[in-house]
XYZ file of C-alpha atoms in Angstrom:
730
model
C 0.031 -0.053 -0.021
C 2.107 2.805 -1.108
C 1.443 6.494 0.022
C 3.386 9.424 1.017
C 4.218 12.388 2.977
C 3.740 15.993 3.896
C 5.900 18.867 5.092
C 8.347 17.312 7.530
C 10.558 19.225 9.914
C 14.210 18.511 9.000
C 17.372 20.368 8.377
C 18.848 18.221 5.725
C 17.360 17.684 2.273
C 18.301 14.421 0.579
C 17.586 13.890 -3.153
C 16.891 10.347 -4.375
C 15.891 9.201 -7.852
C 12.940 6.888 -8.118
C 11.861 4.903 -11.243
C 9.659 7.742 -12.388
C 12.811 9.662 -13.166
C 11.854 12.494 -10.813
C 13.809 13.782 -7.930
C 12.184 12.970 -4.573
C 13.099 15.047 -1.559
C 13.171 13.770 1.942
C 13.217 16.659 4.404
C 14.895 15.966 7.621
C 13.519 16.694 11.002
C 13.945 20.404 11.220
C 13.041 21.857 7.847
C 12.397 25.626 8.187
C 11.191 26.528 4.726
C 8.213 25.841 2.696
C 8.508 22.947 0.148
C 8.936 23.909 -3.353
C 6.218 23.007 -5.914
C 8.133 19.905 -6.999
C 8.400 18.759 -3.354
C 4.675 19.219 -2.788
C 3.834 17.198 -5.784
C 6.105 14.295 -4.713
C 5.216 14.520 -0.979
C 1.481 14.187 -1.834
C 1.918 10.625 -2.687
C 2.175 9.777 0.974
C -0.592 12.000 2.294
C -3.515 10.544 4.194
C -6.523 10.065 1.976
C -8.568 13.093 1.291
C -12.363 12.678 1.029
C -12.242 8.928 1.501
C -15.695 7.275 1.513
C -16.786 6.596 5.202
C -19.534 3.898 5.653
C -21.445 2.890 8.787
C -20.962 -0.842 9.230
C -24.480 -1.352 10.390
C -26.044 -4.600 11.759
C -28.506 -2.914 14.043
C -31.661 -4.694 12.635
C -29.920 -8.108 12.869
C -28.658 -7.358 16.380
C -32.231 -6.321 17.521
C -33.595 -9.599 16.403
C -31.316 -11.550 18.726
C -32.587 -12.833 22.088
C -31.495 -10.948 25.210
C -29.110 -13.896 26.040
C -27.486 -13.643 22.571
C -27.188 -9.810 22.807
C -25.199 -10.206 26.055
C -23.089 -12.922 24.418
C -22.304 -10.506 21.454
C -21.597 -7.643 23.802
C -19.028 -9.244 25.972
C -17.291 -10.800 22.855
C -17.171 -7.486 21.261
C -15.553 -5.939 24.346
C -13.017 -8.680 24.353
C -12.230 -8.088 20.762
C -11.793 -4.379 21.132
C -9.462 -4.831 24.106
C -6.959 -6.085 21.485
C -6.771 -2.662 19.879
C -3.684 -1.699 21.682
C -2.077 -5.062 20.718
C -2.535 -4.168 17.019
C -1.048 -0.744 17.516
C 2.067 -2.190 19.111
C 2.386 -4.760 16.329
C 2.209 -2.156 13.546
C 4.966 0.488 14.578
C 6.735 1.711 17.745
C 4.845 5.100 17.544
C 1.300 3.864 16.805
C 0.041 3.529 20.416
C 1.299 6.972 21.418
C -0.354 8.595 18.269
C -3.605 6.740 19.269
C -3.423 8.182 22.748
C -2.913 11.616 21.386
C -5.898 11.356 19.163
C -8.245 10.185 21.896
C -6.882 12.633 24.396
C -7.363 15.528 22.152
C -10.859 14.448 21.353
C -11.586 14.210 25.072
C -9.921 17.555 25.927
C -12.211 19.424 23.638
C -15.254 17.310 24.301
C -15.356 16.226 20.590
C -15.908 19.715 19.371
C -13.017 20.390 16.797
C -14.264 23.817 16.088
C -12.627 24.829 19.386
C -9.195 24.341 17.771
C -7.624 27.376 16.193
C -7.696 25.894 12.694
C -9.376 26.965 9.538
C -11.962 24.673 7.920
C -9.366 23.118 5.534
C -6.905 22.427 8.342
C -9.451 21.006 10.532
C -10.627 18.608 7.783
C -6.999 17.553 7.128
C -6.531 16.845 10.783
C -9.889 14.862 11.092
C -9.018 12.865 7.905
C -5.596 11.774 9.298
C -7.209 10.780 12.588
C -9.941 8.799 10.839
C -7.437 6.960 8.527
C -5.235 6.263 11.459
C -8.102 4.714 13.414
C -9.483 2.811 10.476
C -5.995 1.205 9.971
C -5.120 1.024 13.664
C -1.702 2.531 12.970
C 0.120 4.997 10.754
C 0.804 2.347 8.186
C -2.031 1.240 5.752
C -3.441 -2.065 6.712
C -3.820 -2.715 2.955
C -0.328 -2.016 1.612
C 1.786 -1.685 4.685
C 2.982 1.750 3.722
C 3.146 4.844 5.923
C 0.780 7.807 5.532
C 1.221 11.269 6.988
C -1.012 14.175 7.744
C -1.873 16.803 5.079
C -2.003 19.458 7.779
C 1.282 21.058 8.472
C 3.400 20.038 11.507
C 3.090 23.574 12.793
C -0.758 23.630 12.721
C -0.989 20.141 14.082
C 1.242 21.285 16.988
C -0.998 24.342 17.528
C -4.171 22.102 17.723
C -2.505 19.923 20.391
C -1.442 23.051 22.279
C -5.155 24.044 22.257
C -5.880 20.701 23.956
C -3.119 21.107 26.434
C -1.225 18.292 24.858
C 1.983 19.843 23.468
C 4.306 17.589 25.379
C 2.388 14.518 24.010
C 2.698 15.836 20.397
C 6.316 16.611 20.822
C 7.025 12.941 21.689
C 5.467 11.756 18.361
C 5.769 14.535 15.919
C 9.052 13.243 14.395
C 7.710 9.714 13.876
C 4.365 11.117 12.449
C 5.950 13.181 9.757
C 9.264 11.516 9.132
C 9.650 9.791 5.781
C 13.465 9.492 5.884
C 15.043 7.093 5.286
C 12.635 6.071 2.453
C 12.757 2.364 3.566
C 11.077 3.419 6.812
C 7.889 4.207 4.994
C 7.269 0.509 4.575
C 6.606 -2.387 7.026
C 9.265 -5.166 6.895
C 12.541 -6.417 8.316
C 14.486 -3.787 10.473
C 17.701 -4.844 8.689
C 16.467 -3.464 5.451
C 15.423 -0.191 7.124
C 11.746 -1.052 7.300
C 9.523 -0.755 10.251
C 7.858 -3.526 12.401
C 6.357 -3.939 15.771
C 6.974 -7.770 15.753
C 10.672 -7.276 16.412
C 10.813 -4.309 18.820
C 14.142 -2.350 18.743
C 16.480 -2.532 21.706
C 19.270 -0.565 19.986
C 20.327 -3.851 18.301
C 18.954 -4.788 14.972
C 17.640 -8.288 14.518
C 18.196 -9.864 11.110
C 16.041 -11.965 8.972
C 18.524 -14.867 9.289
C 18.327 -14.661 13.104
C 14.505 -14.549 13.049
C 14.493 -17.756 10.852
C 16.955 -19.510 12.894
C 15.071 -18.815 16.163
C 11.862 -20.179 14.467
C 13.704 -23.273 13.391
C 14.963 -23.886 16.904
C 11.820 -23.015 18.841
C 9.058 -23.413 16.272
C 8.440 -27.108 16.816
C 7.597 -26.470 20.473
C 6.247 -22.836 20.698
C 3.725 -21.835 18.090
C 4.769 -18.297 17.028
C 1.561 -16.569 16.242
C 1.206 -14.708 19.705
C 4.835 -13.855 20.154
C 7.357 -11.069 19.357
C 11.127 -11.244 19.462
C 13.662 -8.970 21.148
C 17.350 -8.908 20.413
C 18.931 -8.219 23.894
C 22.546 -8.863 23.021
C 24.823 -10.165 20.238
C 24.009 -13.747 21.095
C 20.860 -13.425 23.354
C 17.202 -12.938 22.418
C 13.891 -12.900 24.202
C 10.659 -14.410 22.812
C 7.813 -12.267 24.266
C 4.607 -14.307 24.681
C 1.269 -12.571 24.832
C -0.396 -13.584 28.168
C -2.011 -12.165 31.318
C 0.361 -14.056 33.531
C 4.116 -13.436 33.766
C 4.970 -17.079 34.498
C 3.609 -20.083 32.606
C 0.901 -22.057 34.381
C 1.738 -25.735 34.543
C 4.922 -25.240 32.492
C 3.086 -23.657 29.540
C 3.259 -25.018 25.976
C 7.168 -25.312 26.510
C 6.534 -27.870 29.371
C 8.456 -25.749 31.796
C 11.493 -24.969 29.474
C 12.336 -21.311 29.687
C 15.328 -21.147 27.513
C 16.326 -22.627 24.178
C 19.604 -22.898 22.255
C 19.854 -21.630 18.828
C 22.852 -23.707 17.723
C 23.126 -22.221 14.167
C 23.723 -18.857 15.734
C 25.568 -20.049 18.889
C 22.767 -18.090 20.771
C 20.076 -18.520 23.402
C 16.500 -17.369 23.298
C 14.613 -16.785 26.585
C 10.817 -17.286 26.841
C 9.286 -14.107 28.599
C 5.587 -14.243 29.377
C 3.357 -11.224 29.963
C 3.479 -9.296 26.633
C 0.258 -7.228 26.466
C -0.450 -8.521 29.930
C -3.173 -5.864 30.651
C -4.960 -6.419 27.426
C -4.844 -10.262 27.628
C -6.211 -10.102 31.213
C -9.100 -7.916 30.065
C -9.821 -10.120 26.990
C -10.008 -13.297 29.224
C -12.235 -11.485 31.675
C -14.748 -10.416 28.959
C -14.715 -13.940 27.536
C -15.400 -15.435 30.911
C -18.504 -13.182 31.142
C -19.573 -14.139 27.611
C -19.437 -17.836 28.634
C -22.298 -17.133 30.963
C -24.569 -16.458 28.018
C -23.219 -19.331 25.714
C -25.859 -20.999 23.682
C -24.478 -24.655 24.118
C -21.783 -26.752 25.535
C -19.600 -26.433 22.414
C -19.504 -22.635 22.795
C -18.744 -23.029 26.573
C -15.720 -25.250 25.771
C -14.563 -22.853 23.079
C -14.730 -19.962 25.668
C -12.892 -21.943 28.196
C -10.094 -22.571 25.773
C -10.032 -19.032 24.536
C -9.706 -17.660 28.083
C -6.984 -20.115 29.018
C -5.097 -19.246 25.819
C -5.038 -15.461 26.426
C -4.573 -15.776 30.203
C -1.691 -18.272 30.011
C -0.273 -17.517 26.517
C -0.980 -20.982 25.143
C -1.476 -21.352 21.495
C -2.251 -25.021 22.047
C -5.289 -23.833 23.933
C -6.177 -21.513 21.133
C -6.110 -24.527 18.754
C -8.552 -26.242 21.071
C -10.872 -23.265 20.908
C -10.660 -23.388 17.068
C -11.614 -27.081 17.051
C -14.697 -26.215 19.118
C -15.485 -23.124 17.016
C -15.444 -25.320 13.811
C -17.824 -27.764 15.563
C -20.246 -24.891 16.593
C -22.359 -25.078 13.420
C -24.849 -22.298 12.527
C -24.792 -20.057 15.633
C -26.933 -17.025 15.656
C -23.886 -14.993 16.765
C -20.738 -15.895 14.960
C -17.364 -15.008 16.600
C -13.692 -15.609 16.236
C -10.744 -14.007 18.050
C -7.124 -14.241 18.447
C -3.799 -13.859 16.686
C -5.080 -14.883 13.285
C -3.586 -13.583 10.058
C 0.202 -13.465 9.515
C 0.378 -11.205 6.456
C 2.115 -8.228 8.281
C 4.864 -10.107 10.004
C 7.993 -9.849 7.723
C 8.594 -13.490 8.431
C 4.914 -14.446 7.707
C 4.425 -16.482 10.835
C 3.347 -14.160 13.666
C -0.343 -13.312 13.865
C -2.057 -9.851 14.059
C -4.770 -9.557 16.690
C -8.317 -9.647 15.369
C -11.794 -10.278 16.601
C -15.048 -10.874 14.747
C -18.604 -10.630 16.070
C -21.488 -10.881 13.586
C -25.052 -11.933 13.081
C -26.180 -14.475 10.550
C -28.055 -13.191 7.475
C -30.265 -16.255 7.136
C -31.641 -15.511 3.698
C -28.281 -15.014 2.144
C -26.776 -17.906 3.891
C -29.143 -20.276 1.993
C -27.203 -19.473 -1.135
C -23.988 -20.415 0.584
C -25.491 -23.574 1.900
C -26.222 -24.668 -1.761
C -22.593 -23.882 -2.573
C -21.410 -26.044 0.202
C -23.686 -28.860 -0.913
C -22.090 -28.779 -4.399
C -18.543 -28.277 -3.053
C -17.357 -31.878 -3.702
C -18.575 -31.742 -7.248
C -17.002 -28.442 -8.062
C -13.679 -29.244 -6.379
C -13.518 -32.446 -8.764
C -13.477 -29.999 -11.643
C -10.214 -28.453 -10.599
C -7.251 -29.222 -12.815
C -5.517 -31.868 -10.714
C -6.261 -35.478 -9.797
C -7.442 -36.926 -6.456
C -3.967 -37.590 -5.259
C -3.607 -33.879 -4.582
C -6.974 -33.507 -2.944
C -8.285 -34.183 0.564
C -9.337 -37.843 0.971
C -12.735 -36.630 2.283
C -14.018 -33.100 1.885
C -15.757 -32.132 5.228
C -18.568 -29.797 4.384
C -17.919 -26.579 6.422
C -20.208 -24.064 7.850
C -20.573 -21.343 5.234
C -22.654 -18.275 6.419
C -23.309 -14.802 5.266
C -22.803 -12.497 8.200
C -23.654 -8.845 9.077
C -20.591 -7.569 10.992
C -21.167 -5.862 14.280
C -17.530 -5.741 15.285
C -14.298 -6.480 13.464
C -11.410 -5.461 15.745
C -8.241 -5.262 13.805
C -6.281 -3.179 11.199
C -8.633 -3.871 8.321
C -11.875 -5.564 7.514
C -12.047 -8.293 4.806
C -14.984 -9.271 2.701
C -14.766 -12.889 3.395
C -12.859 -15.232 5.754
C -11.864 -18.912 5.655
C -10.434 -20.031 9.003
C -8.891 -21.521 11.081
C -5.376 -21.301 9.617
C -4.079 -24.404 11.453
C -3.434 -26.936 8.764
C -3.890 -29.916 10.900
C -7.392 -28.698 12.054
C -8.324 -27.897 8.499
C -7.132 -31.336 7.222
C -8.876 -33.482 9.995
C -11.696 -31.542 11.538
C -12.577 -28.823 8.972
C -13.026 -25.053 8.711
C -15.593 -22.358 8.287
C -16.319 -19.859 5.599
C -17.996 -16.636 6.171
C -18.999 -13.854 3.701
C -19.303 -10.407 5.386
C -22.440 -9.148 3.685
C -22.466 -5.610 4.972
C -18.756 -5.092 4.005
C -19.606 -6.434 0.496
C -22.497 -4.215 0.077
C -20.506 -1.122 1.154
C -17.708 -1.932 -1.284
C -20.021 -2.283 -4.331
C -21.218 1.303 -4.246
C -21.273 3.020 -7.693
C -18.373 5.257 -7.509
C -16.670 5.751 -10.870
C -13.609 3.655 -11.333
C -10.667 4.258 -13.636
C -9.132 1.908 -16.260
C -12.416 0.372 -17.415
C -13.108 0.811 -21.135
C -16.093 3.145 -21.869
C -18.172 0.353 -23.475
C -17.825 -1.816 -20.378
C -18.537 0.897 -17.671
C -22.254 0.451 -17.447
C -22.136 -3.373 -17.165
C -19.217 -3.049 -14.806
C -20.960 -0.703 -12.402
C -24.128 -2.850 -12.475
C -22.520 -6.265 -11.826
C -19.210 -5.700 -10.013
C -21.007 -6.264 -6.605
C -22.625 -9.560 -7.721
C -19.540 -10.650 -9.521
C -17.382 -10.018 -6.521
C -19.769 -11.957 -4.327
C -19.388 -14.927 -6.606
C -15.641 -14.501 -6.580
C -15.445 -14.325 -2.790
C -17.683 -17.324 -2.244
C -15.526 -19.530 -4.459
C -12.323 -18.073 -3.236
C -13.079 -18.793 0.442
C -14.905 -22.083 0.223
C -13.365 -23.835 -2.842
C -10.093 -21.963 -2.929
C -8.925 -22.116 0.672
C -10.986 -25.194 1.259
C -9.392 -27.416 -1.504
C -6.136 -29.255 -1.600
C -4.239 -31.866 0.333
C -0.814 -31.601 1.829
C 1.351 -34.557 1.249
C 2.665 -35.247 4.801
C 4.642 -37.642 6.814
C 2.323 -37.885 9.766
C 4.953 -39.517 11.946
C 8.206 -41.306 11.076
C 7.490 -43.797 8.356
C 3.686 -43.074 8.262
C 2.318 -41.035 5.297
C -0.979 -39.803 4.153
C -0.114 -40.633 0.559
C 1.699 -43.425 -1.339
C 5.233 -42.209 -0.714
C 7.472 -42.940 -3.589
C 4.613 -43.657 -5.985
C 3.080 -40.241 -6.630
C 3.837 -38.864 -10.074
C 4.032 -35.048 -10.561
C 1.898 -33.933 -13.436
C 4.389 -31.198 -13.927
C 7.329 -33.190 -15.041
C 6.175 -36.801 -14.893
C 8.707 -37.603 -12.181
C 8.239 -39.223 -8.780
C 7.533 -36.656 -6.197
C 10.150 -36.647 -3.625
C 9.172 -33.632 -1.440
C 6.554 -33.695 1.278
C 5.819 -32.183 4.655
C 7.907 -33.713 7.490
C 6.450 -34.307 10.974
C 5.894 -30.932 12.702
C 6.182 -28.899 9.489
C 3.322 -26.732 8.225
C 2.511 -24.975 5.032
C 3.531 -21.610 6.537
C 6.737 -22.889 7.959
C 7.895 -24.548 4.663
C 6.969 -21.664 2.294
C 7.894 -18.920 4.794
C 7.086 -15.330 4.136
C 5.675 -15.885 0.791
C 3.090 -18.311 1.999
C 0.323 -15.732 2.477
C 0.498 -14.235 -0.951
C 0.982 -17.616 -2.525
C -2.159 -19.074 -0.956
C -4.213 -15.996 -1.782
C -3.115 -16.384 -5.395
C -4.075 -20.047 -5.431
C -7.485 -19.292 -3.969
C -8.030 -16.379 -6.415
C -7.134 -18.722 -9.366
C -9.662 -21.281 -8.115
C -12.348 -18.610 -8.148
C -11.432 -17.502 -11.717
C -11.244 -21.103 -12.944
C -14.579 -22.229 -11.476
C -16.733 -19.067 -11.861
C -17.676 -19.881 -15.482
C -19.420 -23.151 -14.309
C -23.074 -22.916 -15.143
C -24.371 -24.810 -12.137
C -22.273 -22.751 -9.763
C -23.399 -19.444 -11.222
C -27.022 -20.633 -10.891
C -26.627 -20.987 -7.129
C -25.938 -17.288 -7.019
C -28.979 -16.659 -9.172
C -27.161 -15.962 -12.497
C -28.539 -17.860 -15.473
C -28.743 -17.308 -19.191
C -32.182 -15.797 -18.728
C -31.890 -13.899 -15.502
C -32.246 -10.165 -15.717
C -32.485 -8.714 -12.146
C -29.259 -10.440 -10.901
C -27.388 -10.395 -14.140
C -26.795 -12.796 -17.089
C -24.444 -15.581 -16.394
C -22.017 -14.727 -19.193
C -22.030 -11.017 -18.160
C -21.247 -11.966 -14.554
C -18.193 -14.115 -15.668
C -16.964 -11.319 -17.921
C -17.177 -8.730 -15.136
C -15.403 -11.211 -12.648
C -12.522 -11.529 -15.020
C -12.573 -7.836 -15.670
C -12.550 -7.189 -11.813
C -9.424 -9.373 -11.560
C -7.632 -7.703 -14.444
C -8.335 -4.352 -12.953
C -7.212 -5.400 -9.415
C -3.982 -6.712 -11.006
C -3.323 -3.234 -12.503
C -4.170 -1.388 -9.445
C -1.912 -3.635 -7.484
C 1.028 -1.541 -8.793
C 0.235 0.880 -6.119
C 1.270 -1.757 -3.553
C 4.606 -2.501 -5.015
C 7.783 -0.496 -4.235
C 10.017 0.035 -7.246
C 13.052 0.632 -5.068
C 13.052 -2.527 -3.059
C 10.876 -4.558 -5.310
C 8.835 -5.424 -2.339
C 5.074 -6.005 -2.351
C 3.173 -4.376 0.487
C 0.010 -6.383 0.260
C -0.327 -10.231 -0.347
C -3.711 -10.090 -2.157
C -2.434 -7.496 -4.588
C 0.818 -9.364 -5.195
C -1.417 -12.419 -6.116
C -3.719 -10.386 -8.346
C -0.863 -8.771 -10.244
C 0.570 -12.147 -10.993
C -2.799 -13.293 -12.383
C -3.027 -10.214 -14.633
C 0.388 -11.264 -15.983
C -1.059 -14.570 -16.939
C -3.868 -12.858 -18.857
C -1.483 -10.606 -20.648
C 1.102 -13.191 -21.580
C -1.124 -16.209 -22.372
C -0.994 -17.471 -26.031
C -0.924 -14.646 -28.513
C -1.530 -11.988 -25.959
C -4.831 -11.055 -27.435
C -7.067 -11.823 -24.363
C -6.174 -8.605 -22.280
C -4.437 -5.547 -23.491
C -3.529 -2.461 -21.474
C -4.151 0.241 -23.983
C -2.910 3.817 -24.124
C -3.961 6.288 -26.851
C -1.005 7.733 -28.683
C 0.370 10.804 -26.843
C -1.864 10.115 -23.733
C 0.389 9.414 -20.712
C -2.362 9.921 -18.158
C -4.675 6.921 -18.709
C -4.730 3.174 -19.174
C -7.726 1.331 -20.517
C -8.160 -2.393 -19.950
C -9.335 -3.973 -23.179
C -10.546 -7.506 -22.533
C -11.918 -9.827 -25.355
C -14.826 -11.511 -23.465
C -15.108 -14.000 -26.288
C -11.748 -15.416 -25.352
C -12.471 -16.124 -21.757
C -12.899 -19.738 -22.687
C -10.011 -20.002 -25.129
C -7.477 -17.860 -23.315
C -8.471 -16.580 -19.865
C -9.570 -19.813 -18.306
C -6.694 -21.830 -19.746
C -4.194 -19.192 -18.551
C -5.593 -19.562 -15.066
C -5.624 -23.280 -15.295
C -1.933 -23.622 -16.210
C -0.849 -21.230 -13.505
C -3.155 -22.685 -10.788
C -1.951 -26.340 -11.502
C 1.734 -25.322 -10.843
C 0.846 -23.293 -7.700
C -1.230 -26.219 -6.278
C 1.147 -29.121 -7.024
C 4.154 -27.216 -5.486
C 2.054 -26.310 -2.448
C 0.508 -29.875 -2.000
C 4.013 -31.580 -2.318
C 5.771 -29.066 -0.091
C 8.090 -28.186 -2.904
C 9.227 -24.764 -1.739
C 12.477 -25.057 -3.514
C 10.634 -24.706 -6.836
C 7.277 -23.220 -5.755
C 8.729 -20.066 -4.080
C 10.879 -18.883 -7.003
C 8.023 -19.759 -9.424
C 5.644 -17.497 -7.566
C 8.202 -14.715 -7.035
C 8.932 -14.704 -10.827
C 5.230 -14.801 -11.694
C 4.616 -11.763 -9.438
C 7.798 -9.836 -10.504
C 7.106 -6.552 -12.227
C 8.783 -6.221 -15.719
C 9.972 -2.852 -16.820
C 7.171 -2.266 -19.234
C 4.553 -2.701 -16.545
C 6.598 -0.774 -14.000
C 6.275 2.299 -16.300
C 2.563 2.229 -15.650
C 2.870 2.626 -11.889
C 2.830 6.448 -11.865
C -0.420 6.436 -13.839
C -1.916 3.927 -11.411
C -0.880 6.190 -8.497
C -2.305 9.417 -10.245
C -5.705 7.615 -10.618
C -5.858 5.826 -7.280
C -9.021 6.040 -5.245
C -9.032 6.507 -1.490
C -9.875 3.327 0.419
C -13.346 2.953 2.144
C -13.271 3.526 5.945
C -15.867 1.671 8.178
C -17.330 3.238 11.334
C -18.377 0.394 13.755
C -21.083 0.395 16.446
C -20.471 0.054 20.052
C -22.694 -1.712 22.654
C -23.207 -0.834 26.319
C -25.276 -2.064 29.158
C -28.045 0.371 30.351
C -30.495 -0.638 32.968
C -30.002 -4.257 32.460
C -30.284 -4.107 28.743
C -27.685 -4.216 25.915
C -27.921 -0.933 23.889
C -26.605 -0.922 20.295
C -25.077 2.542 19.468
C -24.310 3.696 15.953
C -22.230 6.816 14.893
C -22.419 9.156 11.895
C -20.710 8.227 8.602
C -17.878 10.750 8.975
C -14.337 11.113 10.309
C -15.820 12.679 13.477
C -18.066 9.575 13.883
C -14.972 7.263 13.426
C -13.167 9.190 16.170
C -16.055 9.321 18.532
C -16.708 5.615 18.193
C -13.060 4.735 19.330
C -13.169 7.394 22.021
C -16.234 5.639 23.683
C -14.724 2.252 23.644
C -12.215 3.067 26.474
C -9.659 0.428 25.599
């Protein structure tokens, strides 16, 4: 997610040439003059979004249909989820929590009336927009893109606003980190040794290296699951693994069975286990979940909540795995929930999870559609371009529901989810799919979008919502839900015919597989997230033309209200092509680093469209002499002859490499497929010039008044966003 800066206070100006051929200036922390016109143009790339669409994530009507018991259950779960807010802030950047406190303190000091500040209307709007985007991302780096954003309002005016609120000292502590964009590597999340920023490996004055992180994981990973940890480098040969827990000493020995220190032989170093990271927050979370248990609907939910509470109180990821087993077994609840250190996208190593919590109500009517999709899942999976050797021995039909989100605590809100991420649970017990209906509906609003050909605009605006719903449904259920990992379950015992499986890629006997204790994530490392998202996206593209599948969503050759089947397929492919082009925003030309796994995946799929066969399926067209626009020209008559075969060829390789644990070939294959060639890199400035601000969601709060749970919503504005956070008191 690449963005940029504003006027930064620095005494030294450093010029650096980017791929655009323009000079970019990085003012140092004491700049006394106003930036030149050229500096303003360049710095604008990093500004917080202006006039970003703000939507209320409403689920009030669904909440009010719940029983009183269910409302209390949702309330306490929501409180637990939001108590993880500060955990996310600490995971993003060293300064994020202090900026958060500054925002909430300023709001409180002026009683929410920003007209009290000595700012003009434009300056006030710029301040509110920065605050809103910060809160929407839970940090000063974009949750979708991992790139820093800075205020449009000048540092001097920001300081004056804080002075009005009696917070000058608080602002002085963070002003440098709010505005600084030098060195340029610090504008992206990633490994500290590359100059990037991360909260997963906090600085102690010593910089931890990628090699050290990987060596520690190899030494400890088989015993301690890493999702709820951070790592400190305390000396040249000493490290601490910080474990999130309410307690500061493991109960009953913890997951490590009483072992408190490990040797990392490859480094000649030791790593000490330290409990109590985020102790206050973990304690509050466990407390809220204990209260939620009083309102559980059944014994399965009770067991799930006991395990959740133990996990966060004791720092045990094994207990979290227990909670996820019970969660999968809790079929069709009225209130759907999930909470913990879930997705690993933002950890540079791809193994530590970011905190998130989901509380939502089931949309029963829309869920019927997904139920039909689940019923046909076995048949649809059998259509994928690999044989049964590389597919689960038995597909366990998951719970697949359409939800109306009340709470999604975390740095960003997805449109659909397929969890748990523990491979052994997915392979043996199952998983759940959820489609977040009120998120999907908000994202399908009819704002004009660039890069779509004039003749396709009307159909695109009509069907991008329905087409995206089809894509998300297939992606989550049949994409993430398909595939078998060829595994040595224990020494000498395999879940496949070892030594007899022939790879369809080279007709040779497959010699790679997952060893005992290995997981998909540990074998494929940092690329695993983007790789798997790409595989799931390809499954969606490959299967969406299936007539029977489209009929489930109401799209047939004769349908009019929901969209003709062929039209929906065309728009689904056009959506993917456009997403692949827009993805260039999230690629850094200096480091070659992708800031967002989904966009890395989508760009690689666009490359398949562009390069397949004679290259006539998709063309990125520019009129002669026009350097400001790009038009995606897609020949819809060639989806069957070019588009789908391109996806099939790509998907087959991605899947076989993953299934067989062949990271030695799979990782470089995917990295090459998602690399940006020079002729496409040249399009990035046009993509940046046409980028649209990302939607922000204002979420409701609940509170108990006179023994009743009250559902409180806020206005769709930056002020509504700030007020909603200020009233959560986390």
